[in-house]
XYZ file of C-alpha atoms in Angstrom:
729
model
C 200.371 19.647 233.377
C 199.999 16.517 231.236
C 196.506 17.704 230.184
C 197.901 21.028 229.210
C 200.768 19.569 227.324
C 198.405 17.242 225.461
C 196.258 20.231 224.355
C 199.300 22.085 223.058
C 200.379 18.927 221.304
C 196.929 18.639 219.568
C 196.915 22.421 218.645
C 200.332 22.196 217.121
C 199.618 18.942 215.310
C 196.311 20.323 213.833
C 196.676 20.376 210.031
C 196.560 23.613 208.113
C 195.175 24.475 204.690
C 198.614 25.431 203.651
C 200.077 22.030 204.276
C 199.080 19.597 201.535
C 200.237 16.624 203.400
C 198.156 17.381 206.324
C 195.065 17.695 204.098
C 195.771 14.369 202.612
C 196.009 12.922 206.029
C 192.557 14.628 206.937
C 191.014 13.038 203.785
C 192.398 9.743 204.757
C 190.857 10.047 208.250
C 187.449 10.958 206.720
C 187.522 7.908 204.651
C 188.009 5.899 207.772
C 184.692 7.305 209.263
C 181.841 4.816 208.864
C 179.287 5.697 206.167
C 176.401 5.552 208.630
C 177.953 8.322 210.804
C 178.785 10.397 207.739
C 175.265 10.278 206.393
C 173.911 11.336 209.807
C 176.285 14.326 209.704
C 175.106 15.351 206.235
C 171.377 15.094 207.393
C 172.100 17.286 210.420
C 173.694 19.871 208.167
C 170.759 19.859 205.786
C 168.455 20.382 208.722
C 170.386 23.411 209.794
C 170.151 24.807 206.229
C 166.353 24.064 205.918
C 163.923 27.126 205.799
C 161.440 26.942 208.620
C 157.987 28.412 209.019
C 159.230 30.606 211.813
C 161.827 32.008 209.460
C 159.019 32.840 206.941
C 156.967 34.580 209.620
C 159.870 36.652 210.735
C 160.679 37.654 207.207
C 156.961 38.466 206.622
C 156.729 40.651 209.747
C 160.006 42.247 209.014
C 158.945 43.194 205.554
C 155.660 44.603 206.788
C 157.442 46.756 209.353
C 160.090 47.962 206.837
C 157.310 48.846 204.388
C 155.268 50.601 206.992
C 158.188 52.564 208.286
C 159.053 53.602 204.709
C 155.516 54.769 203.973
C 155.429 56.607 207.277
C 158.694 58.306 206.279
C 157.214 59.380 202.831
C 154.021 60.583 204.532
C 155.989 62.911 206.795
C 158.526 63.839 204.189
C 156.190 64.680 201.286
C 154.426 68.097 201.415
C 150.748 68.104 202.540
C 149.722 69.529 199.136
C 151.155 66.539 197.196
C 147.923 64.576 197.106
C 146.075 67.699 195.818
C 148.817 68.235 193.286
C 148.513 64.756 191.906
C 144.713 64.837 192.016
C 144.716 68.168 189.952
C 147.241 66.710 187.538
C 144.740 63.831 186.844
C 141.356 65.448 187.140
C 142.016 69.061 186.766
C 141.794 71.927 189.373
C 140.062 70.870 192.636
C 137.388 73.371 193.870
C 137.952 75.112 197.238
C 136.207 73.370 200.176
C 132.850 75.131 200.918
C 134.229 76.697 204.183
C 137.055 78.380 202.220
C 134.723 79.506 199.411
C 132.142 80.937 201.651
C 134.668 82.658 203.889
C 135.864 84.497 200.813
C 132.227 85.593 200.278
C 132.238 87.135 203.755
C 130.045 84.565 205.544
C 130.580 84.441 209.331
C 129.095 82.770 212.407
C 125.491 83.602 213.164
C 123.244 80.817 214.285
C 124.549 78.157 216.748
C 124.624 74.622 215.291
C 123.546 71.374 216.907
C 124.389 67.943 215.290
C 122.200 64.967 216.144
C 123.909 61.707 215.023
C 122.240 58.679 213.788
C 122.236 55.001 214.731
C 125.681 53.297 215.111
C 127.599 56.405 214.301
C 128.076 57.672 217.816
C 130.739 56.330 220.059
C 129.970 54.287 223.173
C 132.321 53.765 226.123
C 132.390 51.410 229.052
C 131.776 52.751 232.637
C 131.115 49.510 234.456
C 131.451 45.958 233.272
C 132.036 42.268 234.268
C 135.362 40.664 234.861
C 136.072 39.840 231.199
C 136.079 43.584 230.515
C 138.876 44.325 233.065
C 140.956 47.285 232.010
C 138.395 48.740 229.676
C 137.146 51.534 231.913
C 136.161 54.502 229.661
C 137.528 52.716 226.630
C 135.321 52.756 223.426
C 133.431 49.532 222.852
C 131.704 51.139 219.824
C 133.590 53.377 217.414
C 137.307 53.916 217.139
C 139.396 50.918 216.271
C 136.863 48.195 217.525
C 139.820 46.414 218.955
C 137.867 44.615 221.547
C 135.679 42.926 218.885
C 138.739 40.852 217.901
C 140.359 40.387 221.326
C 137.279 39.300 223.216
C 134.275 38.951 220.954
C 131.796 37.242 223.294
C 132.596 39.693 226.046
C 132.058 42.544 223.643
C 128.630 41.136 222.607
C 127.671 40.739 226.192
C 128.432 44.327 227.090
C 126.951 45.822 223.919
C 123.631 43.971 224.467
C 120.768 45.328 226.605
C 118.435 43.551 228.951
C 115.858 41.636 226.906
C 113.067 42.388 229.285
C 113.585 46.199 230.166
C 115.605 47.307 227.168
C 117.960 49.052 229.613
C 121.340 48.081 231.143
C 121.867 44.469 232.169
C 123.015 43.983 235.839
C 126.600 45.056 236.418
C 127.116 46.729 233.016
C 126.993 50.484 232.199
C 127.831 51.568 228.682
C 127.365 55.345 227.948
C 127.719 57.656 224.940
C 130.887 59.597 224.399
C 130.415 63.285 224.855
C 131.591 66.265 222.757
C 132.213 66.632 219.052
C 134.625 63.664 219.078
C 131.584 61.359 219.886
C 130.756 61.133 216.143
C 133.249 63.102 214.038
C 134.875 59.863 212.994
C 133.235 56.375 213.104
C 136.647 54.720 212.801
C 140.122 55.947 212.021
C 139.975 57.554 208.593
C 136.235 57.067 208.185
C 134.582 60.461 208.715
C 130.972 61.170 209.634
C 130.743 64.748 210.913
C 134.335 65.683 210.692
C 134.293 67.276 207.200
C 131.178 69.400 208.033
C 132.784 70.499 211.360
C 135.972 71.431 209.607
C 134.157 73.530 206.983
C 132.107 75.331 209.649
C 135.209 76.056 211.520
C 136.540 77.853 208.414
C 133.935 80.604 208.810
C 134.544 80.896 212.590
C 132.587 78.259 214.335
C 133.933 76.464 217.415
C 132.727 74.415 220.328
C 130.758 77.285 221.853
C 128.756 77.755 218.742
C 128.388 74.134 217.638
C 127.597 71.013 219.671
C 127.041 67.333 219.249
C 123.856 65.969 220.880
C 125.300 62.529 221.675
C 122.908 59.883 222.958
C 122.896 56.184 223.474
C 121.455 55.142 220.091
C 120.688 51.496 221.259
C 117.863 52.367 223.671
C 114.430 53.799 222.882
C 114.161 57.533 222.574
C 112.167 58.080 225.716
C 114.398 55.855 227.700
C 117.408 58.128 226.872
C 115.729 60.616 229.122
C 114.627 58.085 231.769
C 118.186 56.702 232.062
C 120.510 59.477 231.175
C 118.349 62.630 231.064
C 119.645 63.115 227.475
C 116.617 65.125 226.270
C 116.854 67.452 229.150
C 120.516 68.020 228.443
C 119.868 68.802 224.775
C 116.990 71.335 225.787
C 119.373 73.103 228.300
C 122.157 73.149 225.821
C 120.134 74.685 223.085
C 118.798 77.284 225.476
C 122.301 78.194 226.598
C 123.673 78.405 223.044
C 120.816 80.648 221.940
C 121.230 82.910 224.935
C 125.044 83.203 224.584
C 124.884 83.936 220.863
C 122.759 87.103 220.906
C 119.464 85.371 220.850
C 119.958 83.900 217.393
C 117.891 80.659 217.108
C 119.616 77.384 216.563
C 120.092 75.430 213.311
C 119.491 71.719 214.064
C 121.227 69.140 211.805
C 120.040 65.589 212.416
C 121.369 62.608 210.388
C 119.695 59.176 209.668
C 117.950 57.928 212.817
C 118.738 61.203 214.533
C 115.986 62.728 212.329
C 113.402 60.559 214.268
C 115.142 61.245 217.549
C 114.922 64.982 217.081
C 111.241 64.712 215.897
C 110.579 62.882 219.239
C 112.446 65.636 220.998
C 110.345 68.459 219.454
C 107.129 66.848 220.946
C 108.842 65.985 224.228
C 110.205 69.500 224.869
C 106.777 71.151 224.633
C 104.822 68.407 226.285
C 104.051 68.952 230.074
C 106.145 67.180 232.694
C 106.658 64.470 233.791
C 106.242 62.832 230.455
C 107.641 65.796 228.619
C 110.116 68.653 229.066
C 107.619 71.353 230.149
C 108.944 73.909 227.755
C 105.570 75.220 226.702
C 103.814 75.192 223.308
C 106.139 78.059 221.843
C 109.557 76.546 222.924
C 110.480 75.480 219.326
C 109.359 78.791 217.873
C 111.628 80.618 220.230
C 114.759 78.449 219.977
C 114.807 76.777 216.600
C 115.342 78.518 213.200
C 115.786 75.597 210.948
C 115.900 71.750 211.036
C 118.093 70.325 208.212
C 117.374 66.689 208.203
C 120.044 64.552 206.324
C 119.064 61.193 205.005
C 116.065 60.974 207.252
C 114.039 57.739 207.437
C 110.794 59.578 208.296
C 108.599 56.619 207.306
C 111.161 53.878 208.106
C 113.230 51.667 205.914
C 112.688 48.064 204.635
C 116.316 47.450 205.535
C 115.313 47.428 209.163
C 112.956 44.547 208.466
C 115.756 42.371 206.949
C 117.855 43.201 209.970
C 115.375 42.203 212.611
C 113.901 39.154 210.653
C 117.206 37.431 209.653
C 120.070 39.652 210.838
C 121.055 40.523 207.175
C 120.864 43.027 204.458
C 121.997 42.729 200.875
C 125.820 42.621 201.526
C 125.415 40.269 204.455
C 123.246 38.024 202.469
C 125.861 37.716 199.673
C 128.579 36.784 202.163
C 126.236 34.331 203.913
C 125.544 32.724 200.514
C 129.184 32.449 199.306
C 130.557 31.535 202.695
C 127.834 29.988 204.770
C 130.231 28.257 207.295
C 131.777 31.581 208.250
C 128.654 33.432 209.273
C 126.579 30.429 210.553
C 127.880 27.434 212.405
C 131.512 27.507 211.279
C 134.301 25.353 212.486
C 135.389 27.939 215.033
C 131.822 27.964 216.450
C 131.685 31.715 216.144
C 127.978 31.644 215.061
C 128.337 35.280 214.006
C 124.844 35.897 212.750
C 123.219 34.332 215.729
C 125.221 36.532 218.069
C 124.518 39.679 216.031
C 120.728 38.866 216.095
C 120.759 38.220 219.845
C 122.508 41.557 220.404
C 120.617 43.714 217.994
C 117.193 42.353 219.115
C 117.874 44.006 222.555
C 118.369 47.395 220.847
C 114.905 49.062 220.941
C 115.959 51.850 218.698
C 116.011 49.631 215.696
C 112.337 49.381 215.898
C 111.965 53.079 215.219
C 112.891 52.521 211.654
C 110.326 49.914 210.778
C 108.074 50.969 207.861
C 105.395 53.373 208.979
C 102.000 54.056 207.409
C 101.219 50.539 206.477
C 99.895 49.717 203.114
C 98.598 53.196 202.498
C 102.240 54.442 202.251
C 104.303 51.506 201.076
C 101.720 49.758 198.896
C 99.905 46.442 199.038
C 100.254 43.079 197.333
C 99.548 44.528 193.916
C 100.590 48.214 193.928
C 103.270 50.561 195.280
C 104.114 54.238 194.871
C 107.312 53.272 193.031
C 105.581 51.404 190.204
C 107.534 51.858 186.929
C 110.824 52.643 188.511
C 113.655 52.403 186.150
C 117.361 52.761 187.221
C 118.732 55.434 184.925
C 120.597 58.767 184.993
C 118.371 61.746 185.457
C 118.591 65.411 185.010
C 117.525 67.993 187.491
C 113.836 68.744 187.033
C 112.742 72.240 185.826
C 109.570 73.505 184.193
C 110.898 72.927 180.689
C 112.107 69.345 180.903
C 109.671 67.906 183.573
C 106.936 66.915 181.023
C 109.379 65.425 178.506
C 111.090 63.469 181.202
C 107.797 62.149 182.605
C 106.607 61.032 179.141
C 109.785 59.268 178.439
C 109.766 57.534 181.770
C 106.180 56.433 181.203
C 107.188 54.820 177.789
C 110.170 52.997 179.472
C 107.975 51.891 182.346
C 105.282 50.392 180.107
C 107.971 48.253 178.485
C 109.242 46.860 181.746
C 107.886 43.915 183.822
C 105.518 44.808 186.631
C 107.228 44.809 190.060
C 105.357 44.344 193.277
C 107.448 46.511 195.620
C 104.654 46.459 198.130
C 105.596 42.800 199.020
C 108.402 43.643 201.274
C 109.040 39.900 201.896
C 108.253 37.194 199.464
C 109.077 33.505 199.986
C 110.282 32.644 196.461
C 110.716 34.613 193.289
C 107.582 33.094 191.777
C 105.612 34.484 194.768
C 107.203 37.839 194.351
C 106.015 38.074 190.602
C 102.656 36.178 190.817
C 99.289 38.090 190.971
C 97.839 38.137 194.439
C 94.817 36.224 193.289
C 96.997 33.212 192.513
C 98.871 33.224 195.930
C 97.373 30.725 198.480
C 98.282 32.524 201.792
C 97.912 30.390 204.915
C 97.559 32.466 208.055
C 100.531 32.105 210.431
C 98.969 33.918 213.408
C 97.356 30.815 214.897
C 100.239 28.363 214.319
C 101.458 26.248 217.179
C 104.967 26.951 218.349
C 107.573 24.867 220.173
C 107.346 21.485 218.416
C 111.153 21.077 218.015
C 113.307 19.059 220.342
C 114.851 21.061 223.098
C 118.438 21.891 222.603
C 120.462 23.178 225.486
C 123.435 24.141 223.253
C 121.509 27.153 221.988
C 121.519 28.999 225.276
C 124.515 31.159 224.344
C 123.188 32.086 220.890
C 119.435 32.160 221.678
C 117.509 33.907 218.903
C 113.850 33.120 219.680
C 113.681 31.108 216.529
C 114.522 27.962 218.443
C 111.431 28.433 220.576
C 109.122 28.612 217.564
C 109.657 25.104 216.493
C 109.381 23.526 213.086
C 105.646 24.183 212.771
C 105.982 27.933 213.584
C 108.806 28.382 211.104
C 106.907 26.457 208.462
C 103.753 28.620 209.058
C 105.789 31.840 208.351
C 106.939 30.579 205.004
C 103.424 29.322 204.025
C 102.041 32.899 204.407
C 104.330 33.594 201.336
C 103.935 37.357 200.982
C 104.144 40.196 203.526
C 103.312 43.866 203.079
C 104.106 46.692 205.490
C 101.097 45.967 207.708
C 101.605 42.216 207.919
C 105.245 42.690 208.573
C 104.392 43.936 211.981
C 102.288 40.778 212.708
C 105.259 38.719 211.392
C 107.720 40.292 213.786
C 105.278 39.928 216.712
C 105.144 36.213 215.936
C 108.939 35.480 215.482
C 110.281 38.061 218.025
C 107.547 38.557 220.665
C 109.765 39.970 223.408
C 111.331 42.475 220.991
C 107.951 43.702 219.778
C 106.451 43.779 223.208
C 109.070 46.352 224.212
C 108.880 48.178 220.863
C 105.058 48.532 220.991
C 105.457 50.504 224.263
C 107.750 53.052 222.597
C 106.954 53.214 218.920
C 103.890 53.201 216.702
C 103.580 52.656 212.971
C 100.029 53.689 211.897
C 98.268 56.732 210.426
C 96.288 58.942 212.830
C 92.555 59.308 212.101
C 91.997 62.145 214.442
C 95.104 63.937 215.815
C 92.949 65.676 218.468
C 92.405 62.214 220.166
C 94.186 62.409 223.593
C 95.923 59.032 223.070
C 98.311 60.735 220.593
C 99.802 62.678 223.588
C 101.724 59.606 224.524
C 105.356 59.459 223.600
C 105.119 56.300 221.618
C 103.570 58.363 218.685
C 106.115 61.263 218.854
C 108.630 59.736 216.313
C 105.972 58.888 213.781
C 105.244 61.919 211.538
C 101.909 60.264 210.592
C 100.682 60.267 214.108
C 101.890 63.547 215.381
C 102.011 67.271 214.462
C 104.798 69.681 213.928
C 105.238 72.455 216.534
C 103.364 75.679 216.325
C 106.294 77.550 214.811
C 105.347 79.285 211.480
C 108.684 80.999 211.069
C 110.606 77.729 211.379
C 111.872 75.866 208.293
C 112.405 72.097 207.734
C 114.644 70.630 205.067
C 114.874 67.052 203.755
C 118.343 66.558 202.422
C 119.187 63.240 200.903
C 121.035 61.408 198.057
C 119.548 59.882 195.027
C 120.701 57.726 192.206
C 121.859 54.732 194.214
C 119.909 51.377 194.165
C 118.286 51.069 197.600
C 116.825 48.007 199.238
C 113.044 47.998 199.020
C 111.847 44.365 199.057
C 113.334 40.896 199.546
C 113.003 37.326 198.210
C 113.488 34.756 201.082
C 114.053 31.028 201.311
C 114.020 28.537 204.138
C 117.501 27.435 205.230
C 118.411 23.806 205.960
C 117.623 22.681 209.467
C 120.558 22.901 211.946
C 121.228 23.586 215.654
C 120.894 27.246 216.747
C 120.426 28.391 213.156
C 118.477 31.392 211.749
C 115.822 29.543 209.514
C 115.295 32.347 206.989
C 117.627 33.652 204.480
C 117.676 36.088 201.589
C 117.679 34.000 198.383
C 120.768 35.509 196.592
C 120.174 33.325 193.536
C 117.041 35.282 192.682
C 117.965 37.645 189.799
C 115.993 39.217 186.948
C 117.517 41.356 184.212
C 114.017 42.776 183.409
C 113.463 44.104 186.933
C 115.612 45.790 189.632
C 116.010 42.377 191.343
C 119.616 41.355 192.172
C 120.910 38.826 194.707
C 117.370 38.537 196.066
C 116.794 42.211 196.729
C 114.510 44.553 194.844
C 115.935 48.038 194.682
C 114.450 51.462 194.166
C 115.897 54.931 194.023
C 117.514 56.296 197.206
C 120.821 56.800 198.997
C 121.593 53.098 199.449
C 119.899 52.912 202.828
C 116.810 55.110 202.821
C 114.350 55.014 199.878
C 113.355 58.282 198.254
C 109.775 57.629 199.368
C 110.704 57.584 203.117
C 113.180 60.434 202.966
C 111.028 62.808 200.727
C 107.304 62.220 201.142
C 106.684 64.307 204.346
C 108.324 67.451 202.911
C 106.899 66.846 199.413
C 103.315 66.192 200.527
C 102.697 65.356 204.175
C 103.923 68.597 205.613
C 103.780 70.795 202.383
C 101.569 73.776 203.219
C 99.046 73.698 206.047
C 98.052 70.124 206.695
C 96.710 68.353 209.710
C 100.307 67.151 210.364
C 101.621 70.749 209.867
C 98.879 72.966 211.273
C 100.991 76.172 211.467
C 102.307 75.899 207.895
C 105.954 75.477 208.593
C 107.760 75.751 205.195
C 109.433 72.587 203.944
C 112.044 72.136 201.252
C 113.319 69.168 199.373
C 117.172 69.188 198.577
C 118.222 66.113 196.664
C 121.938 65.420 195.677
C 122.624 63.291 192.623
C 125.172 60.636 193.532
C 128.538 60.909 191.727
C 131.163 58.421 192.833
C 134.817 59.539 193.158
C 136.817 59.611 189.914
C 139.871 57.931 191.513
C 141.149 56.630 194.743
C 142.848 59.919 195.556
C 139.469 61.537 196.022
C 138.657 59.204 198.906
C 134.899 58.898 199.298
C 134.272 61.753 196.962
C 132.958 65.275 197.345
C 129.747 64.663 195.399
C 128.561 61.426 196.987
C 124.906 60.781 197.724
C 125.443 57.732 199.735
C 123.806 57.670 203.161
C 126.960 58.444 205.148
C 129.303 59.645 202.470
C 126.897 62.422 201.740
C 128.184 64.079 204.936
C 131.241 65.047 202.829
C 129.281 66.352 199.827
C 130.442 69.845 199.078
C 127.129 71.040 197.782
C 125.272 69.814 200.925
C 127.842 71.387 203.172
C 127.541 74.693 201.321
C 123.800 74.665 201.801
C 124.113 73.987 205.514
C 126.776 76.715 206.051
C 124.634 79.256 204.144
C 121.659 78.556 206.400
C 123.805 78.658 209.508
C 125.070 82.086 208.442
C 121.504 83.379 208.054
C 120.081 82.288 204.732
C 116.589 80.829 204.264
C 115.241 78.122 201.931
C 114.262 80.647 199.350
C 117.841 82.064 199.233
C 119.098 78.507 198.340
C 116.618 78.315 195.390
C 113.843 76.349 197.111
C 113.413 72.670 196.188
C 116.132 70.819 194.270
C 114.610 67.491 193.031
C 116.065 64.877 190.683
C 113.824 61.860 191.588
C 110.170 61.100 191.047
C 109.166 61.969 194.642
C 106.257 64.215 193.618
C 104.925 61.590 191.272
C 105.241 58.900 194.023
C 103.407 61.160 196.496
C 100.422 61.700 194.166
C 99.805 57.879 194.203
C 99.361 57.931 198.033
C 95.882 58.510 199.107
C 96.385 60.251 202.566
C 93.995 62.509 204.234
C 95.913 65.769 204.718
C 93.150 68.384 205.559
C 92.034 68.621 209.059
C 88.382 67.772 209.569
C 86.129 70.817 210.099
C 83.352 70.798 212.479
C 80.772 70.538 209.692
C 82.668 67.530 208.278
C 82.576 65.979 211.649
C 78.843 66.396 211.955
C 78.364 64.918 208.571
C 80.369 61.867 209.640
C 78.070 61.484 212.728
C 75.055 61.618 210.435
C 76.701 59.202 208.088
C 77.398 56.893 210.974
C 73.720 55.801 210.857
C 73.796 55.211 207.119
C 72.772 51.722 206.023
C 75.796 49.496 204.954
C 74.358 49.168 201.445
C 74.374 52.962 200.919
C 77.998 53.073 202.191
C 79.132 50.492 199.693
C 77.474 52.304 196.853
C 78.497 55.823 197.762
C 82.224 56.479 197.410
C 82.118 59.660 199.513
C 80.467 57.809 202.508
C 82.801 54.783 201.945
C 86.056 56.941 202.267
C 84.570 58.797 205.211
C 83.585 55.583 206.942
C 87.208 54.186 206.368
C 88.734 57.175 207.980
C 86.136 57.326 210.748
C 86.203 53.559 211.358
C 83.012 53.468 213.494
C 82.046 50.111 214.919
C 79.035 48.265 213.672
C 75.571 48.422 215.333
C 73.632 45.355 216.415
C 71.225 45.873 213.607
C 74.001 45.951 211.030
C 74.262 49.675 210.600
C 77.517 51.561 210.730
C 77.801 53.446 214.028
C 76.827 52.362 217.460
C 79.347 54.506 219.300
C 79.504 58.155 219.645
C 82.727 59.665 218.170
C 85.116 61.423 220.643
C 84.647 64.843 219.233
C 80.810 64.674 219.969
C 81.026 63.406 223.529
């Protein structure tokens, strides 16, 4: 009770703010508190009032959440037509989407459509993995949000890589392509690939029974997609089913990017006898395919693939690597980004399908290239009235510009890229000794094959100084022997001398248009559709990087610039769609397959459809409706309209034939490629010429060119010949 009483006494004796005397007593009591204790109390109060880092983080997160909720509310509250209204207020009336426009014209479904996606645009999902991938069954490892790249990057690299010996699945890992139209409609949320084209086709009545996505694992070689997944057989069966269920109307095939090469391989595979081929017979394509509309096709390869395999970089990556070298190389977090990327991509055999094909005959040598005189400028569509005037004007401009050696795909130093070949002292790297560097066990996790080359091997590569399309292959065999050993079994990069040679029946030649023939389908049509007007990577200036552990020793020299040539940030650019040069995308339809040639024996009609790049006028237009960029062209209204018209029954002549803005025909004229098939009389003449003295061959241009194409070995007595050609055996 005494305790209770004391509490009551304290409560009743507590001073109040209304009692002045009690306040004075309280102040007197405070004065009696020692100064030391009073300072400690003030410090404690200041600490309570101090703004902490946690408070800042909470406020930041809260602000982001509130802003996001507010924007989400506006998105759901504002009518769907608001963006179009704002765009029309700024730029004027927006044209109807192609599907809406053509539906008004009465176009409807006729031919089934098959999409063939390119490299990296198709989704891949996990079916079996290691312990680090627990909980990811049938989750996308490629495409979608790419969340696993940030959550567990090394685990992601491990599961996206293939076996370095076989080019197939590593032990305990199964990553497979996503099926259906969703496999490649969007690459990532908001970044369309096929979605816009699919939506416009749906406007005139297409649905999943009349259009299909030929999804495949774009990492592995083309023939291995059949070996592992039977993908080619599935595509064959699906096309046959779609043709049968659509009144016998043949299919329209629409490949994009590397999908162009994949479907070129398919057309040879489907008609080849089993077990190597699909056993469809020599008339399968004629019975089932109406048109092949290739979009951004790298028929003859892309120099960009060389940079990717040689140093794991292209122009954009090179700029980042130069401005922030610690981030992409050996940074403080030991991410070693480029090394991991190189280790992963060098297990993807499909990347080798896009190396330049045709050697120096197509891409040029040390002192010439088909793109000589290229000048970045705005062009008008070619027609009979303006073509001569435009060519004269371009020749005047070209004569005033510095000569550019585009044929040197890799040059070590800007001075080497510009010097005449006679002044370049090239030391052959092929016999260089490898493995002179000190062993370093820390490189096991980011092994790139460069570590095994040693300092002498790396030095030898740089001392060769300039590489053309032919020597590039030898270079890659030297720096990446395991990669090229696998690639050589699945791909080829030459030009066939005699397409009747039985060796060209092997699948390694089927994706090279210079070493195979088109199907015997005279009623079929082939389009090459691509963007122009964008600087596109053609050749590179390289330099050696400072020595470091686990490093990539070669790097694009971003300091190399020249206002008088199309050289910027160490990259020579030509006309193209930002990825594929015009030469690669257009040559086969402009010359190689034009009319009846030895590569097109049945005379399939070919058309060029070029789309001048026009960037979006404002952010509300997104990626634009007139873009010519390699992927953004999939949303180009004019291209989509052309595709829908063909799918609804139109032919190339109905579209107006060729639509050309570039100098592709002029480039093609500079390429000396045998197009006519050798007649029996010509073959006999070659045999007679085979016993011609070498002196006569050197003096006679006709014999010289015939000998170069025949390539007969030398006799013991020094005469050309010595071995009977295959066609005379």
